[in-house]
Amino acid sequence: MDEVFSEHPGTPESAVWLKGELLRIASALYPDRRPVVAREWTDPVRLRDPAPVGHRFLFLCCVGGDDRPSSPGFDDVLRAFTTEGWTAHRRSPGPPGESWATARREDFEVRVYEGSGPGLLTFTGWTPVVYTGRQLGRPWFTLSTVPGVLCDDCHGWGVCLLCEGRPYSGGSGGYGRCVCAGNNAGPGKCIECGGSGALTAKATSWVRKRYGLPDPDGTESFPQVPAERGYDSATSALIAVSERPCACGEFRCLWRNAITDADDHTLARFAGTCQGCAAPRAYAFELPRH
């Protein structure tokens, strides 16, 4: 379920600080243009009950690109974070023309991504989990940060929620053995995901079949899909894409982009993997050439 928030008196200081920090770094990189918050939302954090025990606050910021080579270079982008006290790590090379990195500061994290061509530069940042009651540890993942699909049994914690990660629970004299250990997932690990916090490939395949979605074939990085019109920039196209749900109902997706020239227009393509069912998603937009 999409849980959108906007700044109000109940917004935690951590979310206000992170949003301001991302916009400040983006503005320093591109003094002549205003960064755009494409979307802001929360990830619910659950234990055994359906009601959340806390939330993580997230932002998707579109920083630069749109029909001109992205400048400054990607190394300069990471230097802008380190100058402000963040620790930045460039990820191993991905598809040609695309760049990835992560930046961390205490329990805050940002995914930095630049698409191919004069691709869009985006920051996806998230806060530590803000708990509404008793303070708990940190789950391995939440809905937007998992590299795949969040385990629906442990909700990303990676531990058995019956014993809360302890290998033995209950029984006379304290020698009861939790089912997680008896099923060889433990001791203390989630039986469903084996402690990873994310569903296995086999489990996610069943999720896709439930919604009539195909398994990824991995044949093309940016699938050829019909181009849509009516958008004046790649930024406005990204905002539209970030609002669209998958057929499974989940909007969260790890979006990539590629921008190319085609005849008398610019073509902006977006591709990603749904974080609700791991189905491939793709869109294309025909933009006016400026």
Short mmCIF file of C-alpha atoms in Angstrom, two decimals:
data_model
loop_
_atom_site.label_atom_id
_atom_site.label_comp_id
_atom_site.label_asym_id
_atom_site.label_seq_id
_atom_site.Cartn_x
_atom_site.Cartn_y
_atom_site.Cartn_z
CA MET A 1 0.00 0.00 0.00
CA ASP A 2 1.29 3.44 -0.94
CA GLU A 3 1.83 5.52 2.17
CA VAL A 4 2.49 9.11 1.11
CA PHE A 5 3.48 11.83 3.52
CA SER A 6 3.99 15.56 3.33
CA GLU A 7 5.71 17.85 5.77
CA HIS A 8 3.50 18.71 8.72
CA PRO A 9 4.05 19.11 12.47
CA GLY A 10 4.19 15.32 12.88
CA THR A 11 6.96 14.80 10.32
CA PRO A 12 10.12 13.60 12.14
CA GLU A 13 13.20 15.80 12.17
CA SER A 14 15.17 13.07 10.40
CA ALA A 15 12.92 13.30 7.31
CA VAL A 16 13.00 17.10 7.25
CA TRP A 17 16.79 17.08 7.55
CA LEU A 18 17.33 14.47 4.82
CA LYS A 19 15.06 16.23 2.32
CA GLY A 20 16.82 19.53 2.92
CA GLU A 21 20.26 17.89 2.67
CA LEU A 22 19.48 16.25 -0.68
CA LEU A 23 18.07 19.45 -2.14
CA ARG A 24 21.05 21.45 -0.88
CA ILE A 25 23.60 19.09 -2.44
CA ALA A 26 21.61 19.00 -5.68
CA SER A 27 21.38 22.79 -5.85
CA ALA A 28 25.15 23.09 -5.38
CA LEU A 29 25.72 20.73 -8.32
CA TYR A 30 23.30 22.60 -10.60
CA PRO A 31 23.12 26.25 -9.47
CA ASP A 32 21.16 27.21 -12.61
CA ARG A 33 18.32 24.76 -12.14
CA ARG A 34 16.01 23.76 -9.34
CA PRO A 35 16.04 20.11 -8.21
CA VAL A 36 12.67 18.36 -8.15
CA VAL A 37 11.33 15.98 -5.52
CA ALA A 38 9.67 13.48 -7.86
CA ARG A 39 8.07 11.52 -5.03
CA GLU A 40 8.13 11.21 -1.25
CA TRP A 41 6.67 8.24 0.63
CA THR A 42 7.05 5.97 3.64
CA ASP A 43 7.78 2.29 4.11
CA PRO A 44 5.79 0.65 6.94
CA VAL A 45 7.79 -1.55 9.33
CA ARG A 46 5.92 -4.49 10.85
CA LEU A 47 6.57 -7.28 13.31
CA ARG A 48 3.93 -9.97 13.88
CA ASP A 49 0.82 -7.78 13.69
CA PRO A 50 -0.53 -6.05 10.55
CA ALA A 51 -0.30 -2.63 12.23
CA PRO A 52 3.08 -0.94 11.63
CA VAL A 53 5.42 -0.38 14.55
CA GLY A 54 7.30 2.33 12.66
CA HIS A 55 8.06 3.89 9.29
CA ARG A 56 11.01 4.77 7.11
CA PHE A 57 10.78 8.04 5.16
CA LEU A 58 12.01 8.18 1.56
CA PHE A 59 12.57 10.75 -1.21
CA LEU A 60 13.22 10.45 -4.94
CA CYS A 61 14.94 13.61 -6.19
CA CYS A 62 15.58 14.40 -9.85
CA VAL A 63 18.75 16.45 -9.96
CA GLY A 64 19.97 16.92 -13.54
CA GLY A 65 19.89 15.80 -17.16
CA ASP A 66 17.07 16.61 -19.58
CA ASP A 67 18.44 16.99 -23.10
CA ARG A 68 21.97 18.02 -22.24
CA PRO A 69 25.06 16.16 -21.04
CA SER A 70 24.98 15.75 -17.30
CA SER A 71 27.54 18.03 -15.74
CA PRO A 72 29.42 17.87 -13.45
CA GLY A 73 30.77 14.34 -13.86
CA PHE A 74 29.70 11.46 -11.67
CA ASP A 75 32.90 11.60 -9.63
CA ASP A 76 32.15 15.24 -8.86
CA VAL A 77 28.66 14.22 -7.71
CA LEU A 78 30.16 11.77 -5.20
CA ARG A 79 32.68 14.39 -4.11
CA ALA A 80 29.79 16.72 -3.31
CA PHE A 81 28.50 14.11 -0.84
CA THR A 82 31.88 13.44 0.78
CA THR A 83 32.44 17.18 1.19
CA GLU A 84 29.25 17.28 3.27
CA GLY A 85 30.37 14.45 5.55
CA TRP A 86 28.90 11.45 3.69
CA THR A 87 30.81 8.27 2.83
CA ALA A 88 30.31 7.51 -0.86
CA HIS A 89 31.04 4.23 -2.64
CA ARG A 90 30.83 3.80 -6.39
CA ARG A 91 29.21 0.52 -7.32
CA SER A 92 30.79 -2.00 -9.71
CA PRO A 93 30.27 -1.13 -13.39
CA GLY A 94 26.76 -1.84 -14.63
CA PRO A 95 25.31 -1.49 -18.11
CA PRO A 96 27.31 0.81 -20.43
CA GLY A 97 26.66 4.49 -19.86
CA GLU A 98 25.01 4.10 -16.44
CA SER A 99 26.56 4.93 -13.07
CA TRP A 100 25.56 3.80 -9.56
CA ALA A 101 26.77 4.67 -6.08
CA THR A 102 25.66 4.69 -2.47
CA ALA A 103 26.27 7.40 0.09
CA ARG A 104 25.88 6.90 3.84
CA ARG A 105 25.94 9.20 6.83
CA GLU A 106 25.22 7.58 10.19
CA ASP A 107 21.96 5.64 9.59
CA PHE A 108 20.93 7.67 6.51
CA GLU A 109 21.51 6.27 3.03
CA VAL A 110 21.22 7.57 -0.53
CA ARG A 111 21.19 5.65 -3.80
CA VAL A 112 22.86 7.83 -6.47
CA TYR A 113 22.11 6.95 -10.08
CA GLU A 114 22.83 8.51 -13.48
CA GLY A 115 21.25 7.09 -16.63
CA SER A 116 22.79 6.61 -20.06
CA GLY A 117 23.01 9.26 -22.72
CA PRO A 118 22.45 12.68 -21.16
CA GLY A 119 20.63 10.64 -18.55
CA LEU A 120 18.81 11.87 -15.49
CA LEU A 121 20.76 12.09 -12.26
CA THR A 122 18.61 10.94 -9.33
CA PHE A 123 19.04 10.66 -5.56
CA THR A 124 16.88 8.17 -3.65
CA GLY A 125 17.38 8.80 0.04
CA TRP A 126 15.93 7.16 3.14
CA THR A 127 15.95 7.80 6.87
CA PRO A 128 16.49 5.33 9.69
CA VAL A 129 13.28 3.66 10.84
CA VAL A 130 11.24 5.94 13.10
CA TYR A 131 9.38 3.84 15.70
CA THR A 132 6.08 4.88 17.22
CA GLY A 133 6.52 2.92 20.47
CA ARG A 134 9.40 0.98 21.92
CA GLN A 135 12.70 1.33 20.13
CA LEU A 136 13.69 -1.73 18.12
CA GLY A 137 16.67 -2.77 16.05
CA ARG A 138 16.94 -2.19 12.33
CA PRO A 139 15.39 -4.67 9.88
CA TRP A 140 17.62 -5.83 7.05
CA PHE A 141 15.30 -4.20 4.52
CA THR A 142 12.06 -2.33 4.06
CA LEU A 143 9.84 -2.35 0.95
CA SER A 144 11.83 0.27 -0.98
CA THR A 145 15.36 -0.78 -0.01
CA VAL A 146 15.25 -4.53 -0.62
CA PRO A 147 17.14 -5.80 -3.70
CA GLY A 148 14.18 -7.92 -4.78
CA VAL A 149 10.92 -8.57 -2.93
CA LEU A 150 10.50 -8.19 0.83
CA CYS A 151 9.87 -11.45 2.68
CA ASP A 152 6.19 -11.48 3.67
CA ASP A 153 6.85 -13.76 6.63
CA CYS A 154 9.51 -11.80 8.55
CA HIS A 155 8.81 -8.41 6.86
CA GLY A 156 12.48 -7.92 6.07
CA TRP A 157 13.87 -8.62 9.55
CA GLY A 158 15.49 -11.89 8.48
CA VAL A 159 14.69 -13.56 11.80
CA CYS A 160 11.92 -15.84 12.97
CA LEU A 161 9.30 -13.59 14.55
CA LEU A 162 8.10 -16.37 16.87
CA CYS A 163 11.35 -16.38 18.82
CA GLU A 164 12.55 -12.94 17.59
CA GLY A 165 15.86 -14.38 16.49
CA ARG A 166 16.58 -16.47 19.56
CA PRO A 167 17.28 -20.16 18.83
CA TYR A 168 15.25 -21.50 21.76
CA SER A 169 11.92 -20.25 23.03
CA GLY A 170 9.33 -21.51 25.51
CA GLY A 171 9.11 -25.00 26.95
CA SER A 172 9.77 -26.16 30.49
CA GLY A 173 13.05 -24.99 31.92
CA GLY A 174 13.66 -22.76 28.89
CA TYR A 175 14.72 -25.68 26.66
CA GLY A 176 11.92 -25.39 24.10
CA ARG A 177 13.09 -25.50 20.52
CA CYS A 178 11.60 -22.94 18.12
CA VAL A 179 10.19 -24.18 14.83
CA CYS A 180 12.78 -22.11 12.94
CA ALA A 181 15.55 -24.32 14.31
CA GLY A 182 13.54 -27.50 13.80
CA ASN A 183 13.10 -26.67 10.08
CA ASN A 184 16.83 -26.02 9.61
CA ALA A 185 16.36 -22.33 8.92
CA GLY A 186 17.71 -21.33 12.31
CA PRO A 187 18.72 -21.04 14.86
CA GLY A 188 16.70 -17.86 14.97
CA LYS A 189 16.37 -17.30 11.21
CA CYS A 190 13.20 -16.81 9.21
CA ILE A 191 12.05 -20.09 7.68
CA GLU A 192 10.60 -18.44 4.56
CA CYS A 193 13.69 -16.52 3.41
CA GLY A 194 16.44 -18.30 5.36
CA GLY A 195 17.49 -15.10 7.08
CA SER A 196 18.01 -12.90 4.00
CA GLY A 197 14.94 -10.69 4.52
CA ALA A 198 14.01 -11.12 0.84
CA LEU A 199 11.92 -13.76 -0.91
CA THR A 200 13.68 -16.41 -2.95
CA ALA A 201 13.51 -16.39 -6.76
CA LYS A 202 11.10 -19.34 -6.67
CA ALA A 203 8.78 -17.54 -4.25
CA THR A 204 8.74 -14.33 -6.29
CA SER A 205 7.95 -16.35 -9.42
CA TRP A 206 4.81 -17.61 -7.69
CA VAL A 207 3.91 -14.03 -6.75
CA ARG A 208 4.09 -12.97 -10.42
CA LYS A 209 1.98 -15.93 -11.51
CA ARG A 210 -0.67 -14.87 -9.00
CA TYR A 211 -1.07 -11.63 -10.98
CA GLY A 212 -0.61 -13.19 -14.41
CA LEU A 213 2.80 -11.57 -14.93
CA PRO A 214 5.66 -13.27 -16.81
CA ASP A 215 9.07 -14.08 -15.42
CA PRO A 216 11.88 -11.75 -16.57
CA ASP A 217 13.64 -13.05 -19.67
CA GLY A 218 16.71 -10.82 -19.35
CA THR A 219 17.03 -10.38 -23.10
CA GLU A 220 17.03 -6.57 -23.24
CA SER A 221 18.12 -3.90 -20.81
CA PHE A 222 15.51 -1.38 -22.00
CA PRO A 223 12.63 -3.25 -23.68
CA GLN A 224 11.09 -1.67 -26.78
CA VAL A 225 7.65 -0.39 -25.82
CA PRO A 226 5.36 2.14 -27.55
CA ALA A 227 6.36 5.73 -26.79
CA GLU A 228 3.90 8.02 -25.06
CA ARG A 229 3.50 11.72 -25.80
CA GLY A 230 2.34 14.71 -23.80
CA TYR A 231 5.41 15.28 -21.62
CA ASP A 232 7.82 18.18 -22.05
CA SER A 233 10.85 16.76 -20.25
CA ALA A 234 12.43 13.58 -18.94
CA THR A 235 11.90 14.92 -15.43
CA SER A 236 8.12 15.17 -15.92
CA ALA A 237 8.17 11.67 -17.43
CA LEU A 238 10.02 10.32 -14.38
CA ILE A 239 7.47 11.92 -12.06
CA ALA A 240 4.68 10.20 -14.01
CA VAL A 241 6.49 6.84 -13.96
CA SER A 242 7.12 7.04 -10.21
CA GLU A 243 3.36 7.39 -9.62
CA ARG A 244 2.33 4.36 -11.69
CA PRO A 245 1.71 1.05 -9.94
CA CYS A 246 2.65 -2.37 -11.23
CA ALA A 247 -0.11 -4.85 -12.06
CA CYS A 248 0.48 -6.28 -8.57
CA GLY A 249 -0.43 -2.89 -7.07
CA GLU A 250 3.05 -1.87 -5.91
CA PHE A 251 4.54 1.46 -7.09
CA ARG A 252 8.03 0.89 -5.65
CA CYS A 253 10.52 0.13 -8.39
CA LEU A 254 14.26 0.53 -8.96
CA TRP A 255 14.06 2.80 -12.01
CA ARG A 256 16.80 3.19 -14.60
CA ASN A 257 16.71 5.52 -17.60
CA ALA A 258 18.23 6.12 -21.01
CA ILE A 259 17.84 9.26 -23.13
CA THR A 260 18.61 9.23 -26.86
CA ASP A 261 17.95 11.39 -29.92
CA ALA A 262 15.56 9.96 -32.53
CA ASP A 263 14.72 11.90 -35.72
CA ASP A 264 13.06 15.16 -34.65
CA HIS A 265 12.51 14.26 -30.99
CA THR A 266 14.16 12.94 -27.85
CA LEU A 267 13.32 9.47 -26.56
CA ALA A 268 13.34 8.90 -22.81
CA ARG A 269 13.11 5.27 -21.72
CA PHE A 270 12.63 3.90 -18.22
CA ALA A 271 13.02 0.32 -17.05
CA GLY A 272 13.01 -1.32 -13.66
CA THR A 273 12.13 -4.28 -11.50
CA CYS A 274 9.00 -4.11 -9.35
CA GLN A 275 9.78 -4.41 -5.64
CA GLY A 276 6.41 -6.03 -5.02
CA CYS A 277 6.69 -9.02 -7.38
CA ALA A 278 10.04 -8.62 -9.24
CA ALA A 279 8.23 -8.27 -12.59
CA PRO A 280 10.03 -6.24 -15.30
CA ARG A 281 8.51 -2.85 -16.04
CA ALA A 282 9.23 -0.47 -18.93
CA TYR A 283 7.97 2.82 -20.37
CA ALA A 284 9.06 5.15 -23.18
CA PHE A 285 8.29 8.82 -23.82
CA GLU A 286 8.64 10.93 -26.93
CA LEU A 287 9.86 14.36 -25.83
CA PRO A 288 10.32 17.57 -27.83
CA ARG A 289 13.93 18.32 -28.68
CA HIS A 290 15.05 21.58 -27.10
#
